């Protein structure tokens, strides 16, 4: 690019120079062609001029060349300058490029750094991702655990339900057992009762047996006695012989005995009689008491009776005072009922009468209206009559006038007749007379007519008056009827009225009932309407196909299906996990929770637990053994050395001798840091100053000191 | 609109009633918590603040239904308009907001506007919506997730349009009914009421 530019510059410069060089000669030519004066001179001059010209020319040429050279130099300089400039420019460009290059390198470095950072980030992200995946896996594991727990709980629930069912069955069984046992119990009780009865019988028998035995022993005793007696009798036999003599006296004695026996019997009878009498007396006393009670009751009854009689009398008095046939309360109630019935009937009568009164009033009102009408009619008629009278009077007046006129006319005519000759005017006059008479006739006719009319009107008024009177009469009669109706009404109309009334009431009741029904039905209709019921004949219910409810339902359905699928999937997973070893393959197949699920099998846990328990047990046993051994060792030490050793505190040992005089007599040794033992001062050690000095300070032997102490104490004990 | 006129025409009445339904449904859905309250935005209309849904699906559905309803109102073939609230778990109808519409069919022949100002009609509508808002105090709480449906009771001879289908009346078993206020444009009279499932405790 630059090079090309340079060339163009150069070419233009060259052309410019050439142009300048070209333009110069013509100018000079024009100068030289100016003056041709004298030829010689001219020639000389011309020669001179030519020489000069040539000189000039050469000078010029030189100048030109010089100029050219200068120009060339200038152009060269310029060119060089240009080149330098371009070089500097290019150098600057190069620098620029280098700078840019560095920049770019820097950028590349930055980008590399960024890349490394991004890689780091990526790795971090990957680690985070991994951790998140782990978390996810952990969560999944938890979920599964929960599922398993849920399943176990469900199982436990089902098992518990089974248990409950079993328990219920057991309860039922036990109930039945209890009932059977109660039955058995009853049977046993019955048996027990039987046994008791038997036992009683047996005991009775035993008693009887004992009684028999006692009687038997008595009998034996008696027999013995009898034997003794027999011996006595044999002894007595001799005496009897002696007595026989006295036997003669026996009959007498027997008689006496008989008598006495009789007496005895009699006395016994009398005693029995006496007891009978006593019983009788007792009975009689009781009777007496009863009778006394009865008497009291009788008195009470009498009092009551009197009261009742008074009441009865009051009732009777009421009956007498009221004049009714009241003897009993029933009568009264009957009477009351009758009275009520009468009241009811009277009320009914009253109602009927009221209705009648109302109807009569209504009719009265009607009649009144009629009466007023009739009166107005009568007034009209009177007015008419008056008008007619007026007319009649007017007509009479006119008649009078006409008659006067006629008289006047006649007088005039007569005067004419008298004054004029009858022949001249007679036809004219007669004609006029006739006319006048005709007029008269007509007026008279008219009058008669009017009179006839008048009479007619009068007759009419009379008839109207008659009508009025009749109407008034009727009214009066109606009034009377009304009055009478109030007092008494005919039974027929009464019955009819009551029937009609009944009907009306019935109809009214039915109407009310129907109205109520109507109201109820309307309310029901309203309610149905409120609930949204409609008449399918007239109405149809429409809704938008894609309404929110169906949309929501579909969504729900989909959700449920998705959840169900998930549940089945998870269930499968859980089952596979429960199967244990097979789980790994399944997990690999599913590829969802790979390698993260490694639940320790329960067997191992159980084993470990067992191991732990066994080790604990061993520990326990070892402890026991050690304790026993230590105890044994201690006792052996005590027996063999004669010292009981106790560790009071850390590194301090107390020794108590077997032969110690007091319980508190003991020696305290302290173990030093280098393992040597030192005797501590106690109350007892203070008394052993010599031995301490000899064995410990001098001989430096603790066993010797201890033996010396033992021997000392032993000798002290034995000497004592 | 006929707001510049003194009276009201059949068209204007249909539009007013449809508008009322649009706002009424929105406020019922808001008050009864069928949709979450954050999906509603406040709007001032009838000189009161009302809640309007911003859920695009619901909006689309409501505009569809209300525009069709407006047509039917213009034809005077609507008898009832019902908002049914159904429990999703048991598919049980829990609430029924019923709007009985009495159409003056003579308005179809006589096109002369009626003597009733928009202002008074809007006052009436406002009181109805206020009462709807107040019913929350006695209606039982909807504890389970619910969805709603809109039913239209029309004359039998009506052609069922596309996207619409016949449905059951969705009557509540053992319901309590409460009548609410009514309003009239003198062409359409709207009686509103609510029926709800009687709870055992009540």
Coordinates of N, CA, C and O in Angstrom, one line a residue, chain B residues 37-191:
Chain B
X37 N -54.3 -15.9 47.8 CA -54.6 -14.4 47.7 C -53.5 -13.6 47.0 O -53.8 -12.6 46.5
X38 N -52.3 -14.2 46.9 CA -51.2 -13.4 46.2 C -51.5 -13.4 44.7 O -50.8 -12.6 44.0
X39 N -52.4 -14.2 44.1 CA -52.6 -14.2 42.7 C -53.7 -13.2 42.4 O -54.2 -13.2 41.3
X40 N -54.1 -12.4 43.3 CA -55.2 -11.4 43.1 C -54.6 -10.0 43.2 O -53.6 -9.8 43.9
X41 N -55.2 -9.1 42.4 CA -54.7 -7.7 42.5 C -55.9 -6.8 42.7 O -57.0 -7.1 42.4
X42 N -55.6 -5.6 43.4 CA -56.7 -4.8 43.8 C -57.1 -3.9 42.6 O -56.3 -3.4 41.9
X43 N -58.4 -3.7 42.5 CA -59.0 -2.9 41.4 C -60.1 -2.1 42.1 O -60.9 -2.6 42.9
X44 N -60.3 -0.8 41.7 CA -61.4 0.0 42.2 C -62.5 0.0 41.2 O -62.3 0.4 40.0
X45 N -63.6 -0.5 41.6 CA -64.8 -0.5 40.7 C -66.0 -0.4 41.6 O -66.0 -0.8 42.7
X46 N -67.1 0.1 41.0 CA -68.4 0.3 41.8 C -68.1 1.2 43.0 O -68.7 1.0 44.1
X47 N -67.1 2.0 43.0 CA -66.7 2.8 44.1 C -66.2 2.0 45.3 O -66.5 2.3 46.5
X48 N -65.6 0.9 45.0 CA -65.1 0.0 46.1 C -63.9 -0.8 45.6 O -63.8 -1.0 44.3
X49 N -63.0 -1.2 46.5 CA -61.9 -2.0 46.0 C -62.3 -3.4 45.9 O -63.0 -4.0 46.8
X50 N -61.9 -4.0 44.7 CA -62.3 -5.4 44.5 C -61.0 -6.1 44.1 O -60.0 -5.5 43.8
X51 N -61.1 -7.4 44.2 CA -59.9 -8.3 43.9 C -60.2 -8.9 42.6 O -61.2 -9.5 42.3
X52 N -59.1 -8.8 41.7 CA -59.2 -9.5 40.4 C -58.1 -10.4 40.3 O -56.9 -10.1 40.7
X53 N -58.3 -11.6 39.7 CA -57.3 -12.6 39.6 C -56.2 -12.2 38.5 O -56.6 -11.5 37.6
X54 N -55.0 -12.7 38.8 CA -54.0 -12.4 37.8 C -53.5 -13.8 37.2 O -52.6 -13.8 36.3
X55 N -54.1 -14.8 37.6 CA -53.8 -16.2 37.1 C -54.3 -16.2 35.6 O -55.5 -16.1 35.3
X56 N -53.4 -16.4 34.7 CA -53.7 -16.3 33.2 C -54.8 -17.4 32.8 O -55.7 -17.1 32.1
X57 N -54.6 -18.6 33.4 CA -55.6 -19.6 33.0 C -57.0 -19.3 33.5 O -57.9 -19.3 32.7
X58 N -57.1 -18.9 34.7 CA -58.3 -18.5 35.3 C -59.0 -17.3 34.6 O -60.2 -17.3 34.3
X59 N -58.1 -16.4 34.3 CA -58.6 -15.2 33.6 C -59.2 -15.6 32.2 O -60.3 -15.2 31.9
X60 N -58.5 -16.4 31.5 CA -59.0 -16.9 30.2 C -60.3 -17.6 30.3 O -61.3 -17.3 29.6
X61 N -60.4 -18.5 31.3 CA -61.6 -19.2 31.5 C -62.8 -18.3 31.9 O -63.9 -18.4 31.3
X62 N -62.5 -17.3 32.7 CA -63.6 -16.4 33.2 C -64.1 -15.6 32.0 O -65.3 -15.3 31.8
X63 N -63.1 -15.1 31.2 CA -63.5 -14.3 30.0 C -64.4 -15.1 29.1 O -65.4 -14.6 28.5
X64 N -63.9 -16.3 28.8 CA -64.7 -17.2 28.0 C -66.2 -17.3 28.5 O -67.1 -17.1 27.7
X65 N -66.3 -17.7 29.8 CA -67.6 -18.0 30.3 C -68.4 -16.7 30.3 O -69.6 -16.7 29.9
X66 N -67.8 -15.6 30.8 CA -68.6 -14.4 30.9 C -69.1 -13.8 29.6 O -70.2 -13.3 29.4
X67 N -68.2 -13.9 28.5 CA -68.6 -13.4 27.2 C -69.8 -14.3 26.7 O -70.8 -13.7 26.1
X68 N -69.7 -15.6 26.9 CA -70.8 -16.5 26.5 C -72.1 -16.1 27.3 O -73.2 -16.0 26.7
X69 N -71.9 -15.9 28.6 CA -73.1 -15.6 29.4 C -73.7 -14.2 29.0 O -74.9 -14.1 29.0
X70 N -72.9 -13.3 28.6 CA -73.4 -12.0 28.1 C -74.3 -12.2 26.9 O -75.4 -11.6 26.8
X71 N -73.9 -13.1 26.0 CA -74.7 -13.4 24.8 C -76.0 -13.9 25.3 O -77.1 -13.5 24.8
X72 N -76.0 -14.9 26.2 CA -77.2 -15.5 26.6 C -78.1 -14.5 27.4 O -79.3 -14.5 27.3
X73 N -77.5 -13.6 28.1 CA -78.2 -12.6 28.8 C -78.9 -11.7 27.8 O -80.1 -11.3 28.0
X74 N -78.2 -11.4 26.8 CA -78.8 -10.6 25.7 C -80.0 -11.3 25.1 O -81.0 -10.6 24.7
X75 N -79.9 -12.6 24.9 CA -81.0 -13.4 24.4 C -82.1 -13.7 25.4 O -83.1 -14.2 25.0
X76 N -81.8 -13.4 26.6 CA -82.7 -13.6 27.7 C -83.0 -15.1 27.9 O -84.2 -15.6 28.0
X77 N -82.0 -16.0 27.7 CA -82.2 -17.4 27.8 C -81.6 -18.0 29.1 O -81.6 -19.2 29.3
X78 N -81.1 -17.2 29.9 CA -80.4 -17.7 31.2 C -81.4 -17.7 32.3 O -82.2 -16.7 32.4
X79 N -81.5 -18.7 33.1 CA -82.4 -18.7 34.2 C -81.6 -18.6 35.5 O -82.0 -18.0 36.5
X80 N -80.5 -19.3 35.6 CA -79.7 -19.3 36.8 C -78.2 -19.3 36.4 O -77.8 -19.8 35.3
X81 N -77.4 -18.8 37.3 CA -76.0 -18.8 37.1 C -75.4 -19.3 38.4 O -75.7 -18.7 39.4
X82 N -74.7 -20.4 38.4 CA -74.3 -21.0 39.7 C -72.8 -21.2 39.7 O -72.1 -21.6 38.8
X83 N -72.2 -20.8 40.9 CA -70.8 -21.1 41.2 C -70.7 -22.2 42.2 O -71.2 -22.1 43.3
X84 N -70.2 -23.4 41.7 CA -70.1 -24.6 42.6 C -68.7 -24.8 43.1 O -67.8 -24.7 42.3
X85 N -68.6 -24.9 44.4 CA -67.3 -25.2 45.0 C -67.2 -26.6 45.4 O -68.1 -27.1 46.2
X86 N -66.3 -27.4 44.9 CA -66.2 -28.8 45.1 C -64.9 -29.2 45.9 O -63.9 -28.6 45.6
X87 N -65.1 -30.1 46.8 CA -63.9 -30.6 47.5 C -63.2 -31.6 46.6 O -63.8 -32.5 46.0
X88 N -61.9 -31.4 46.4 CA -61.2 -32.3 45.5 C -60.9 -33.7 46.0 O -60.8 -34.6 45.3
X89 N -60.9 -33.7 47.4 CA -60.5 -35.1 48.0 C -61.7 -36.0 47.9 O -61.6 -37.2 47.5
X90 N -62.9 -35.5 48.2 CA -64.1 -36.4 48.2 C -65.0 -36.1 47.0 O -66.0 -36.8 46.9
X91 N -64.7 -35.2 46.2 CA -65.6 -34.8 45.1 C -67.0 -34.4 45.6 O -68.0 -34.6 44.9
X92 N -67.0 -33.8 46.7 CA -68.3 -33.5 47.4 C -68.5 -32.0 47.1 O -67.6 -31.2 47.2
X93 N -69.8 -31.6 46.8 CA -70.1 -30.2 46.6 C -70.2 -29.5 48.0 O -71.0 -30.0 48.8
X94 N -69.4 -28.5 48.3 CA -69.4 -27.9 49.6 C -70.2 -26.6 49.6 O -70.9 -26.3 50.6
X95 N -70.2 -25.8 48.5 CA -70.9 -24.5 48.5 C -71.5 -24.3 47.1 O -70.9 -24.8 46.1
X96 N -72.6 -23.6 47.1 CA -73.2 -23.3 45.8 C -73.7 -21.9 45.9 O -74.5 -21.5 46.7
X97 N -73.1 -21.0 45.1 CA -73.5 -19.6 45.0 C -74.4 -19.5 43.8 O -74.0 -19.7 42.7
X98 N -75.7 -19.3 44.1 CA -76.6 -19.3 43.0 C -77.2 -17.9 42.7 O -77.5 -17.2 43.7
X99 N -77.2 -17.6 41.5 CA -77.8 -16.3 41.1 C -78.9 -16.6 40.1 O -78.7 -17.0 39.0
X100 N -80.1 -16.4 40.6 CA -81.3 -16.5 39.8 C -81.5 -15.3 38.9 O -81.4 -14.2 39.4
X101 N -81.7 -15.5 37.7 CA -81.8 -14.4 36.8 C -83.2 -14.4 36.2 O -83.7 -15.4 35.6
X102 N -83.9 -13.3 36.4 CA -85.3 -13.1 35.9 C -85.1 -12.1 34.7 O -84.8 -11.0 34.9
X103 N -85.4 -12.7 33.5 CA -85.2 -11.8 32.4 C -86.6 -11.3 32.0 O -87.6 -12.0 31.9
X104 N -86.7 -10.0 31.7 CA -87.9 -9.4 31.1 C -87.8 -9.6 29.6 O -87.2 -8.8 28.9
X105 N -88.5 -10.6 29.1 CA -88.3 -10.9 27.7 C -89.0 -9.9 26.8 O -88.8 -9.9 25.6
X106 N -89.8 -9.1 27.4 CA -90.5 -8.1 26.6 C -89.5 -7.0 26.1 O -89.7 -6.4 25.1
X107 N -88.3 -7.0 26.8 CA -87.3 -6.0 26.4 C -86.7 -6.4 25.0 O -86.1 -5.5 24.4
X108 N -86.9 -7.6 24.6 CA -86.3 -8.0 23.3 C -87.1 -7.4 22.2 O -86.5 -7.0 21.1
X109 N -88.4 -7.2 22.4 CA -89.2 -6.6 21.3 C -89.2 -5.1 21.4 O -89.0 -4.4 20.4
X110 N -89.3 -4.6 22.6 CA -89.3 -3.1 22.8 C -87.9 -2.7 23.1 O -87.4 -3.0 24.1
X111 N -87.4 -2.0 22.1 CA -86.0 -1.6 22.3 C -85.8 -0.3 23.1 O -84.7 0.1 23.3
X112 N -86.9 0.3 23.5 CA -86.8 1.6 24.2 C -86.1 1.4 25.5 O -86.3 0.4 26.2
X113 N -85.2 2.3 25.9 CA -84.5 2.1 27.2 C -85.4 2.3 28.3 O -86.3 3.0 28.3
X114 N -85.0 1.6 29.4 CA -85.8 1.7 30.7 C -85.4 2.9 31.5 O -84.2 3.3 31.4
X115 N -86.3 3.2 32.4 CA -86.0 4.4 33.2 C -85.3 3.9 34.5 O -85.9 3.6 35.5
X116 N -84.0 3.7 34.4 CA -83.3 3.4 35.7 C -81.8 3.8 35.4 O -81.2 3.4 34.4
X117 N -81.3 4.6 36.3 CA -79.9 5.1 36.1 C -78.9 4.0 36.4 O -79.1 3.2 37.3
X118 N -77.8 4.1 35.7 CA -76.7 3.2 36.0 C -76.2 3.3 37.4 O -75.8 2.3 38.1
X119 N -76.3 4.5 37.9 CA -75.8 4.8 39.3 C -76.5 3.9 40.3 O -75.9 3.3 41.1
X120 N -77.9 4.0 40.2 CA -78.6 3.2 41.2 C -78.4 1.7 41.1 O -78.3 1.0 42.1
X121 N -78.3 1.3 39.8 CA -78.0 -0.2 39.6 C -76.6 -0.5 40.2 O -76.5 -1.6 40.9
X122 N -75.7 0.3 40.0 CA -74.3 0.0 40.5 C -74.3 0.0 42.0 O -73.6 -0.8 42.7
X123 N -75.2 0.9 42.6 CA -75.3 0.9 44.1 C -75.8 -0.4 44.6 O -75.3 -1.0 45.5
X124 N -76.8 -0.9 43.8 CA -77.4 -2.2 44.2 C -76.4 -3.3 44.1 O -76.3 -4.1 45.0
X125 N -75.7 -3.3 43.0 CA -74.6 -4.3 42.8 C -73.6 -4.3 43.9 O -73.2 -5.3 44.4
X126 N -73.2 -3.0 44.3 CA -72.2 -2.9 45.3 C -72.7 -3.5 46.6 O -71.9 -4.2 47.3
X127 N -74.0 -3.3 46.9 CA -74.4 -3.9 48.2 C -74.5 -5.4 48.1 O -74.2 -6.0 49.1
X128 N -74.8 -5.9 46.9 CA -74.7 -7.4 46.8 C -73.3 -7.9 47.0 O -73.1 -8.9 47.8
X129 N -72.3 -7.3 46.4 CA -71.0 -7.7 46.5 C -70.5 -7.6 48.0 O -69.8 -8.4 48.5
X130 N -70.9 -6.5 48.7 CA -70.6 -6.3 50.1 C -71.1 -7.5 50.9 O -70.4 -8.0 51.7
X131 N -72.3 -7.9 50.6 CA -72.9 -9.0 51.3 C -72.2 -10.3 51.1 O -72.0 -11.1 52.0
X132 N -71.8 -10.5 49.8 CA -71.0 -11.7 49.5 C -69.8 -11.7 50.3 O -69.4 -12.7 50.9
X133 N -69.1 -10.5 50.4 CA -67.9 -10.4 51.2 C -68.2 -10.8 52.7 O -67.4 -11.4 53.4
X134 N -69.4 -10.3 53.2 CA -69.7 -10.5 54.6 C -70.1 -11.9 54.9 O -70.0 -12.3 56.1
X135 N -70.5 -12.7 53.9 CA -70.9 -14.1 54.2 C -69.8 -14.9 54.7 O -70.0 -16.0 55.3
X136 N -68.5 -14.5 54.5 CA -67.4 -15.3 55.0 C -67.5 -15.5 56.5 O -67.1 -16.5 57.0
X137 N -68.2 -14.6 57.2 CA -68.3 -14.7 58.7 C -69.1 -15.9 59.1 O -68.8 -16.5 60.1
X138 N -70.1 -16.3 58.3 CA -70.9 -17.5 58.8 C -70.6 -18.8 58.0 O -71.1 -19.8 58.4
X139 N -70.0 -18.6 56.8 CA -69.8 -19.9 56.0 C -68.7 -20.7 56.7 O -67.8 -20.2 57.3
X140 N -68.9 -22.1 56.6 CA -67.9 -22.9 57.3 C -66.5 -22.8 56.5 O -66.5 -22.6 55.3
X141 N -65.5 -23.0 57.3 CA -64.2 -22.9 56.7 C -63.9 -24.0 55.7 O -64.3 -25.2 55.9
X142 N -63.3 -23.7 54.5 CA -62.9 -24.7 53.6 C -61.6 -25.3 53.9 O -60.6 -24.6 53.7
X143 N -61.5 -26.4 54.5 CA -60.3 -26.9 55.1 C -59.5 -27.8 54.0 O -58.3 -27.9 54.1
X144 N -60.2 -28.3 53.1 CA -59.5 -29.1 52.1 C -59.3 -28.4 50.8 O -60.0 -27.3 50.6
X145 N -58.4 -28.8 50.0 CA -58.2 -28.1 48.7 C -59.5 -28.2 47.8 O -60.1 -29.3 47.7
X146 N -59.9 -27.1 47.3 CA -61.2 -27.1 46.6 C -61.0 -26.5 45.2 O -60.0 -25.8 44.9
X147 N -61.9 -26.8 44.3 CA -62.0 -26.2 43.0 C -63.4 -25.7 42.7 O -64.3 -26.1 43.4
X148 N -63.5 -24.9 41.7 CA -64.8 -24.3 41.5 C -65.3 -24.6 40.0 O -64.4 -24.9 39.2
X149 N -66.5 -24.5 39.8 CA -67.1 -24.7 38.5 C -68.2 -23.7 38.3 O -68.9 -23.3 39.3
X150 N -68.5 -23.3 37.1 CA -69.6 -22.4 36.8 C -70.7 -23.1 36.0 O -70.4 -23.6 35.0
X151 N -71.9 -23.1 36.5 CA -73.0 -23.7 35.8 C -73.9 -22.6 35.3 O -74.1 -21.6 36.0
X152 N -74.5 -22.8 34.2 CA -75.5 -21.9 33.7 C -76.8 -22.7 33.4 O -76.7 -23.7 32.6
X153 N -77.9 -22.3 34.0 CA -79.2 -22.9 33.7 C -79.8 -22.1 32.6 O -80.0 -20.9 32.7
X154 N -80.0 -22.8 31.5 CA -80.5 -22.0 30.3 C -81.8 -22.7 29.9 O -82.2 -23.7 30.4
X155 N -82.5 -22.0 28.9 CA -83.7 -22.6 28.4 C -83.4 -23.8 27.6 O -82.3 -24.0 27.1
X156 N -84.4 -24.7 27.5 CA -84.1 -26.1 27.0 C -83.8 -26.0 25.5 O -83.1 -26.8 24.9
X157 N -84.4 -25.0 24.8 CA -84.3 -25.0 23.3 C -83.0 -24.3 22.9 O -82.8 -24.1 21.7
X158 N -82.1 -24.0 23.8 CA -80.9 -23.3 23.4 C -79.9 -24.3 22.7 O -79.8 -25.5 23.1
X159 N -79.2 -23.8 21.7 CA -78.2 -24.6 21.1 C -76.9 -24.6 22.0 O -76.5 -23.6 22.4
X160 N -76.4 -25.8 22.3 CA -75.2 -25.9 23.1 C -74.0 -25.5 22.3 O -73.8 -26.2 21.3
X161 N -73.3 -24.5 22.6 CA -72.1 -24.1 21.8 C -71.0 -25.0 22.0 O -71.0 -25.9 22.9
X162 N -70.0 -24.8 21.2 CA -68.7 -25.6 21.3 C -68.1 -25.3 22.6 O -68.3 -24.3 23.2
X163 N -67.3 -26.2 23.1 CA -66.6 -26.1 24.4 C -67.6 -26.1 25.6 O -67.1 -25.9 26.7
X164 N -68.9 -26.2 25.4 CA -69.8 -26.3 26.5 C -70.4 -27.7 26.4 O -70.6 -28.3 25.4
X165 N -70.8 -28.1 27.6 CA -71.5 -29.4 27.7 C -72.5 -29.4 28.8 O -72.5 -28.5 29.7
X166 N -73.4 -30.4 28.8 CA -74.4 -30.4 29.8 C -73.8 -31.0 31.1 O -72.9 -31.8 31.0
X167 N -74.4 -30.6 32.2 CA -73.8 -31.0 33.5 C -75.0 -31.3 34.4 O -76.1 -30.9 34.2
X168 N -74.7 -31.9 35.5 CA -75.7 -32.1 36.6 C -75.8 -30.8 37.4 O -75.0 -29.9 37.2
X169 N -76.9 -30.7 38.2 CA -77.1 -29.5 38.9 C -76.1 -29.3 40.1 O -76.0 -28.3 40.7
X170 N -75.4 -30.4 40.5 CA -74.4 -30.4 41.6 C -75.1 -29.9 42.9 O -74.6 -28.9 43.5
X171 N -76.1 -30.6 43.2 CA -76.9 -30.2 44.4 C -76.1 -30.7 45.7 O -75.6 -31.8 45.7
X172 N -76.2 -29.9 46.7 CA -75.5 -30.2 48.0 C -76.4 -31.2 48.8 O -77.6 -30.9 48.9
X173 N -75.9 -32.2 49.3 CA -76.6 -33.1 50.2 C -76.7 -32.4 51.5 O -75.6 -32.1 52.1
X174 N -77.8 -32.2 52.1 CA -78.0 -31.6 53.4 C -77.4 -30.2 53.4 O -76.3 -30.1 53.9
X175 N -78.1 -29.3 52.9 CA -77.5 -27.9 52.8 C -78.3 -26.9 53.6 O -79.5 -27.2 54.0
X176 N -77.6 -25.9 54.0 CA -78.3 -24.7 54.6 C -78.3 -23.6 53.5 O -77.3 -23.5 52.8
X177 N -79.4 -22.9 53.4 CA -79.4 -21.9 52.4 C -79.6 -20.5 53.0 O -80.3 -20.4 54.0
X178 N -79.0 -19.6 52.5 CA -79.1 -18.2 52.9 C -79.3 -17.3 51.7 O -78.6 -17.4 50.7
X179 N -80.4 -16.5 51.8 CA -80.7 -15.6 50.7 C -79.9 -14.4 50.9 O -79.8 -13.8 52.0
X180 N -79.4 -13.8 49.8 CA -78.7 -12.6 49.8 C -79.5 -11.5 49.1 O -80.6 -11.8 48.6
X181 N -78.9 -10.4 49.0 CA -79.7 -9.3 48.4 C -79.8 -9.5 46.9 O -79.2 -10.4 46.3
X182 N -80.7 -8.7 46.3 CA -80.9 -8.9 44.9 C -80.7 -7.5 44.3 O -80.8 -6.5 44.9
X183 N -80.5 -7.5 43.0 CA -80.5 -6.2 42.3 C -81.2 -6.4 40.9 O -81.4 -7.5 40.4
X184 N -81.7 -5.3 40.4 CA -82.4 -5.4 39.1 C -81.9 -4.2 38.2 O -81.7 -3.1 38.7
X185 N -81.8 -4.5 36.9 CA -81.5 -3.5 36.0 C -82.8 -3.1 35.3 O -82.8 -2.3 34.3
X186 N -83.9 -3.5 35.8 CA -85.3 -3.4 35.3 C -85.5 -4.2 34.1 O -86.6 -4.4 33.6
X187 N -84.4 -4.8 33.5 CA -84.6 -5.9 32.5 C -84.2 -7.2 33.0 O -84.9 -8.2 32.9
X188 N -83.0 -7.2 33.7 CA -82.6 -8.5 34.4 C -82.7 -8.3 35.9 O -82.2 -7.3 36.3
X189 N -83.3 -9.2 36.5 CA -83.3 -9.2 38.0 C -82.5 -10.3 38.5 O -82.7 -11.5 38.0
X190 N -81.5 -10.0 39.3 CA -80.6 -11.1 39.8 C -80.8 -11.3 41.3 O -80.6 -10.4 42.1
X191 N -81.3 -12.5 41.7 CA -81.5 -12.8 43.1 C -80.3 -13.7 43.4 O -80.1 -14.7 42.8

